[in-house]
Coordinates of C-alpha atoms and ligand atoms in Angstrom, one line a residue:
M1 CA 16.7 8.0 41.9
S2 CA 15.4 8.0 38.5
E3 CA 12.5 6.2 37.2
V4 CA 10.6 5.4 34.0
R5 CA 6.9 4.5 33.6
V6 CA 5.8 2.3 31.0
F7 CA 2.5 1.1 29.8
A8 CA 1.5 -2.2 28.0
P9 CA -1.6 -3.4 26.5
G10 CA -3.9 -6.3 26.8
S11 CA -4.1 -8.6 23.9
V12 CA -6.2 -11.3 22.3
S13 CA -4.5 -14.2 21.2
N14 CA -5.0 -17.4 19.2
I15 CA -7.8 -15.5 17.1
G16 CA -9.5 -18.9 16.7
C17 CA -7.0 -21.0 14.6
G18 CA -3.8 -19.6 15.5
Y19 CA -3.0 -21.2 18.7
D20 CA 0.3 -19.8 20.0
V21 CA 1.0 -17.8 16.9
F22 CA -1.5 -14.9 16.3
G23 CA -2.0 -12.0 18.6
M24 CA -3.7 -8.9 18.7
A25 CA -3.0 -5.8 20.9
L26 CA -6.0 -3.9 22.3
E27 CA -6.7 -0.3 22.9
G28 CA -7.9 0.2 26.4
P29 CA -6.7 -1.5 29.5
G30 CA -3.1 -2.6 30.1
D31 CA -0.5 -2.6 32.9
V32 CA 1.9 -0.2 34.0
V33 CA 5.3 -0.7 35.1
T34 CA 7.5 1.9 37.0
A35 CA 11.2 1.1 37.1
R36 CA 13.4 3.2 39.5
L37 CA 17.3 3.2 39.8
V38 CA 18.2 2.5 43.2
E39 CA 21.8 3.4 43.9
D40 CA 22.3 1.5 47.2
G41 CA 19.8 -1.1 46.3
G42 CA 22.2 -3.9 45.4
E43 CA 22.3 -5.6 42.0
G44 CA 19.3 -6.4 39.9
V45 CA 15.7 -6.2 40.3
F46 CA 15.4 -6.3 44.2
S47 CA 12.1 -5.2 44.9
V48 CA 8.8 -5.3 43.4
S49 CA 5.3 -3.7 44.7
V50 CA 2.1 -4.6 42.8
S51 CA -1.4 -2.8 43.0
G52 CA -4.7 -3.5 41.4
D53 CA -4.4 -7.3 41.8
G54 CA -6.0 -7.8 45.1
G55 CA -2.8 -9.2 46.7
R56 CA -2.5 -11.9 44.3
V57 CA 0.4 -11.3 42.1
P58 CA 3.7 -12.5 43.7
T59 CA 6.3 -9.8 44.7
D60 CA 8.9 -11.9 45.0
P61 CA 11.3 -10.8 42.1
A62 CA 12.1 -14.4 41.0
R63 CA 8.3 -14.9 40.6
N64 CA 7.0 -11.6 39.1
C65 CA 6.4 -11.6 35.4
A66 CA 7.5 -8.0 35.1
A67 CA 10.5 -8.4 37.5
V68 CA 11.7 -11.6 35.6
A69 CA 11.5 -9.7 32.2
A70 CA 13.4 -6.6 33.8
Q71 CA 16.0 -8.8 35.2
A72 CA 16.4 -10.6 31.8
V73 CA 17.0 -7.1 30.2
L74 CA 19.6 -6.3 32.9
D75 CA 21.3 -9.7 32.4
R76 CA 21.5 -9.0 28.7
V77 CA 22.6 -5.3 29.1
G78 CA 25.5 -6.6 31.2
A79 CA 27.8 -4.7 33.5
G80 CA 29.8 -2.6 30.5
R81 CA 26.5 -0.7 29.7
G82 CA 25.0 -0.3 33.1
G83 CA 23.3 -3.6 33.5
R84 CA 24.7 -4.0 37.2
V85 CA 22.2 -1.8 38.9
G86 CA 19.8 -2.0 41.7
V87 CA 16.1 -1.6 40.2
A88 CA 13.0 -1.4 42.1
L89 CA 9.6 -2.1 40.2
D90 CA 6.1 -0.9 40.9
V91 CA 3.4 -2.9 39.0
R92 CA -0.1 -1.4 38.5
K93 CA -2.3 -4.2 37.1
G94 CA -4.9 -2.5 34.9
L95 CA -5.6 -6.2 33.3
P96 CA -7.6 -8.8 35.3
L97 CA -5.8 -12.0 36.2
A98 CA -6.6 -15.2 34.6
A99 CA -8.8 -13.5 32.1
G100 CA -7.3 -14.5 28.7
L101 CA -6.5 -10.8 28.0
G102 CA -2.7 -11.3 28.0
G103 CA -2.1 -9.6 31.4
S104 CA 1.2 -11.6 32.4
A105 CA 2.7 -10.6 28.9
A106 CA 1.6 -7.1 29.5
S107 CA 3.4 -6.9 33.0
A108 CA 6.4 -8.4 31.4
A109 CA 6.5 -6.3 28.2
A110 CA 6.1 -3.0 30.4
G111 CA 8.8 -4.5 32.9
A112 CA 11.3 -5.3 29.9
V113 CA 10.8 -2.0 28.3
A114 CA 11.0 0.0 31.4
A115 CA 14.4 -1.7 32.4
D116 CA 15.6 -1.0 28.8
A117 CA 14.5 2.6 28.9
L118 CA 16.3 3.1 32.4
L119 CA 19.3 1.8 30.9
G120 CA 19.4 4.0 27.7
G121 CA 17.0 2.1 25.2
G122 CA 19.6 0.1 23.5
L123 CA 18.1 -3.3 23.1
D124 CA 16.7 -4.5 19.9
Q125 CA 12.9 -5.9 19.3
T126 CA 14.1 -9.5 19.1
T127 CA 16.1 -9.4 22.5
L128 CA 13.3 -7.2 24.2
L129 CA 10.9 -10.1 23.2
E130 CA 13.3 -12.9 24.5
C131 CA 13.0 -10.9 27.8
V132 CA 9.3 -10.7 27.6
V133 CA 8.9 -14.3 26.8
A134 CA 10.9 -15.2 29.9
G135 CA 8.7 -13.0 32.0
E136 CA 5.6 -14.6 30.4
R137 CA 7.0 -17.9 31.0
Q138 CA 6.6 -17.2 34.8
G139 CA 3.0 -16.3 34.5
S140 CA 1.8 -19.2 32.3
G141 CA 4.5 -21.7 32.9
A142 CA 5.0 -21.8 29.1
S143 CA 7.2 -19.9 26.4
H144 CA 4.0 -18.9 24.1
I145 CA 4.8 -15.5 22.5
D146 CA 1.3 -14.8 21.2
N147 CA 0.7 -12.3 23.9
A148 CA 4.2 -11.2 24.5
A149 CA 4.4 -9.9 20.6
P150 CA 1.4 -7.8 20.4
A151 CA 2.2 -6.3 24.0
L152 CA 5.5 -5.3 23.1
A153 CA 5.0 -4.2 19.3
G154 CA 1.2 -3.7 19.0
G155 CA -0.7 -4.5 15.9
F156 CA -2.3 -7.9 14.7
V157 CA 0.8 -10.1 14.6
L158 CA 2.0 -13.5 13.7
V159 CA 4.8 -15.3 15.4
P160 CA 6.1 -17.8 13.3
P161 CA 8.0 -20.8 15.0
G162 CA 11.9 -21.0 15.3
K163 CA 14.7 -18.9 16.1
P164 CA 15.5 -16.0 16.3
L165 CA 12.1 -14.7 17.6
R166 CA 10.4 -12.8 15.0
I167 CA 7.3 -10.5 15.0
V168 CA 5.4 -10.3 11.6
R169 CA 2.8 -7.5 11.6
L170 CA -0.3 -8.6 9.4
P171 CA -2.5 -5.9 7.9
T172 CA -6.3 -5.7 9.0
P173 CA -9.3 -4.3 7.1
V174 CA -9.8 -0.7 8.1
D175 CA -13.2 -1.7 9.8
F176 CA -11.7 -4.6 11.5
V177 CA -12.9 -4.2 15.2
A178 CA -12.9 -6.8 18.0
A179 CA -15.6 -7.1 20.7
V180 CA -14.0 -8.5 23.7
V181 CA -16.0 -9.6 26.6
R182 CA -14.5 -10.9 29.9
P183 CA -17.2 -12.8 32.0
H184 CA -16.4 -12.6 35.8
L185 CA -14.7 -16.1 36.0
E186 CA -11.1 -17.1 35.8
V187 CA -9.2 -19.6 34.0
E188 CA -5.5 -20.5 34.8
T189 CA -3.7 -20.5 31.4
A190 CA -1.2 -23.3 32.8
K191 CA -4.2 -25.6 33.6
A192 CA -6.0 -24.7 30.2
R193 CA -2.6 -25.6 28.5
A194 CA -2.2 -28.8 30.4
L195 CA -5.5 -29.9 29.1
L196 CA -4.5 -30.2 25.7
G197 CA -1.8 -32.8 25.6
E198 CA 0.8 -33.2 23.0
A199 CA -0.9 -34.6 19.9
I200 CA -3.5 -33.9 17.8
A201 CA -5.6 -35.7 15.1
L202 CA -4.5 -35.3 11.6
S203 CA -7.9 -34.2 10.6
A204 CA -7.8 -31.6 13.1
G205 CA -4.2 -30.4 12.0
I206 CA -5.8 -30.1 8.4
R207 CA -8.6 -28.1 9.6
Q208 CA -6.3 -25.9 11.6
W209 CA -3.5 -25.2 9.1
G210 CA -6.2 -24.5 6.4
N211 CA -8.0 -22.0 8.8
T212 CA -4.5 -20.5 9.8
A213 CA -3.5 -20.0 6.1
G214 CA -7.0 -18.8 5.3
L215 CA -7.1 -16.4 8.1
V216 CA -3.9 -14.7 6.6
A217 CA -5.3 -14.6 3.2
G218 CA -8.5 -13.1 4.5
L219 CA -6.4 -10.3 6.1
Y220 CA -4.4 -9.5 2.9
Q221 CA -7.4 -9.8 0.8
E222 CA -9.6 -8.0 3.2
D223 CA -12.0 -11.1 2.5
W224 CA -14.6 -11.2 5.3
E225 CA -16.3 -14.3 4.2
L226 CA -12.8 -16.1 4.4
L227 CA -12.0 -14.4 7.8
G228 CA -15.4 -15.5 9.2
R229 CA -14.9 -19.1 8.2
C230 CA -11.5 -19.5 9.3
I231 CA -11.8 -18.0 12.8
D232 CA -12.4 -21.6 13.9
D233 CA -10.2 -23.6 16.3
A234 CA -10.2 -27.3 15.9
V235 CA -7.5 -27.8 18.4
A236 CA -7.6 -25.9 21.8
E237 CA -11.3 -24.4 22.2
P238 CA -13.1 -27.7 21.6
V239 CA -11.0 -29.1 24.7
R240 CA -11.4 -25.8 26.8
A241 CA -14.9 -25.1 26.1
R242 CA -15.8 -26.8 29.4
L243 CA -13.9 -24.4 31.5
V244 CA -16.1 -21.5 30.3
P245 CA -19.9 -22.0 30.8
G246 CA -21.8 -20.0 28.4
L247 CA -19.2 -20.0 25.7
E248 CA -21.2 -21.8 22.9
E249 CA -24.2 -19.7 23.4
A250 CA -21.9 -16.5 23.4
K251 CA -20.3 -17.4 20.2
R252 CA -23.8 -18.1 18.7
R253 CA -25.3 -15.0 19.8
A254 CA -22.3 -12.9 18.8
L255 CA -22.8 -14.4 15.2
A256 CA -26.5 -13.7 15.4
A257 CA -25.7 -10.2 16.2
G258 CA -23.6 -9.8 13.1
A259 CA -20.1 -10.7 14.1
V260 CA -18.0 -12.2 11.4
G261 CA -16.4 -14.8 13.7
A262 CA -16.0 -15.5 17.4
G263 CA -14.0 -17.5 20.0
L264 CA -12.2 -17.8 23.3
S265 CA -9.6 -15.0 23.7
G266 CA -6.3 -16.9 24.7
S267 CA -7.0 -19.5 27.1
G268 CA -10.4 -17.7 28.2
P269 CA -12.6 -17.2 29.8
S270 CA -12.8 -14.0 27.8
V271 CA -14.5 -14.3 24.4
F272 CA -13.6 -12.0 21.3
A273 CA -15.6 -11.5 18.1
I274 CA -14.6 -10.0 15.0
C275 CA -16.8 -7.4 13.5
R276 CA -16.9 -4.9 10.7
G277 CA -16.9 -1.6 12.6
R278 CA -17.4 -0.3 16.0
S279 CA -20.9 -0.1 16.1
A280 CA -21.2 -3.9 15.0
A281 CA -18.6 -4.8 17.7
R282 CA -20.7 -2.9 20.4
E283 CA -23.8 -5.0 19.3
A284 CA -21.8 -8.3 19.5
A285 CA -20.4 -7.3 22.7
R286 CA -23.8 -6.6 24.5
A287 CA -25.0 -10.1 22.9
I288 CA -22.0 -12.1 24.3
A289 CA -22.2 -10.2 27.7
D290 CA -26.1 -11.0 27.8
A291 CA -25.4 -14.9 26.9
F292 CA -22.8 -15.0 30.1
R293 CA -25.5 -13.4 32.2
S294 CA -28.1 -15.8 31.1
E295 CA -26.2 -18.8 30.6
A296 CA -23.7 -18.6 33.4
G297 CA -25.1 -16.2 35.9
V298 CA -22.0 -13.9 35.7
D299 CA -21.5 -10.2 34.6
A300 CA -19.0 -9.3 32.1
D301 CA -16.9 -6.5 31.2
V302 CA -16.6 -5.2 27.4
I303 CA -13.8 -3.9 25.4
V304 CA -14.5 -2.9 21.8
S305 CA -11.2 -2.2 20.0
P306 CA -9.5 -2.4 16.7
P307 CA -5.9 -3.7 16.7
S308 CA -4.0 -1.1 18.6
P309 CA -0.9 0.2 16.6
T310 CA 1.2 0.5 19.5
G311 CA 2.5 -1.9 22.2
A312 CA 4.5 -1.2 25.1
R313 CA 5.4 2.5 25.6
V314 CA 7.2 4.9 27.8
L315 CA 4.6 7.2 29.6
G316 CA 6.9 9.3 31.4
T317 CA 10.5 9.7 33.0
S318 CA 11.7 11.6 36.2
A319 CA 13.8 14.5 35.6
S320 CA 16.6 12.9 37.3
T321 CA 16.7 10.1 35.0
R322 CA 18.9 11.7 32.3
A323 CA 21.7 12.4 35.0
A324 CA 21.4 9.2 36.7
T325 CA 21.9 7.2 33.6
A326 CA 24.5 9.4 31.8
G327 CA 27.5 7.5 33.4
T328 CA 26.0 4.2 32.8
G329 CA 25.8 4.1 28.9
G330 CA 22.7 6.1 27.8
S331 CA 19.9 8.4 28.6
V332 CA 16.0 8.4 28.5
G333 CA 14.5 11.5 26.8
G334 CA 11.4 13.2 28.6
Ligands
LIG401 N1 -1.8 -19.1 23.2 C1 -2.1 -19.2 24.7 C2 -2.9 -20.3 25.1 C3 -2.4 -17.9 25.1 O1 -4.0 -20.5 24.3 O2 -2.7 -21.2 25.8 C4 -2.7 -18.0 26.6 O3 -3.5 -16.7 27.0

């Protein structure tokens, strides 16, 4: 048997105005997927074990994000290059569930990269991203790419609409740091998306696309005033705010503590605040956590992180990997 172990990071998506189009990879917690080739295990991803989830993540390969993404890789690699193999996955959840930190996308990215590495690492980024999105869809019921892209590729990214899928890496000022606070609450992404409906008012559209363009300009020009005013969501957050008790006070206190802008991380309940430097981010994180304690009566965990430049990455491979995959189209170093 041969195996590959892959880590993929958590992420903050939307970043205020960029519903489904902006995402940022985080340093720190993430999910780890180990993929093993099993010679007599049949074809495809046939077995999944999960730890760190309190028994809540499905182990059925058809319903597990990492397995769906890994299977999508096997399907694309195809029989000729070794795609018709049996693969067993072990998923270690380092990210909390229903937290707005891109946990499904991290599992899917780690699953896709692990499967690809197991078979020799031949898929390009666009194809891998399609596989990650297939896995993410299993988790949230929708094909949004804004957590999948940073989980796979790292950085602060824009995923423009249209096909082929594309990840556009955006620059960030050198002291751009996010304070990310997860209150001990849960919000199901699928439910938070269902609240939004299909249409928005023209006035909200104008505010949103002005903010989205302004945020990109602010990143390129390192214009903190512009960044601060454009980290503002006219579409999703106003509707979702009722799912997260303490949100408004948390944002208010983050700004009072010196944050440049703040909002819901993805569909929440986590809250992010963009700050100038780590010490400002630590202050903002403390202020947000205090707000959740006093306003919602819940504790909170804190991450302080600039955009992580790296996304999903191979942590290790078994010694036998090279030999086991040599006849199936490639090898994995290490
Ligand atoms: N863009 C997605 C949403 C992210 O807001 O629904 C989900 O974490």
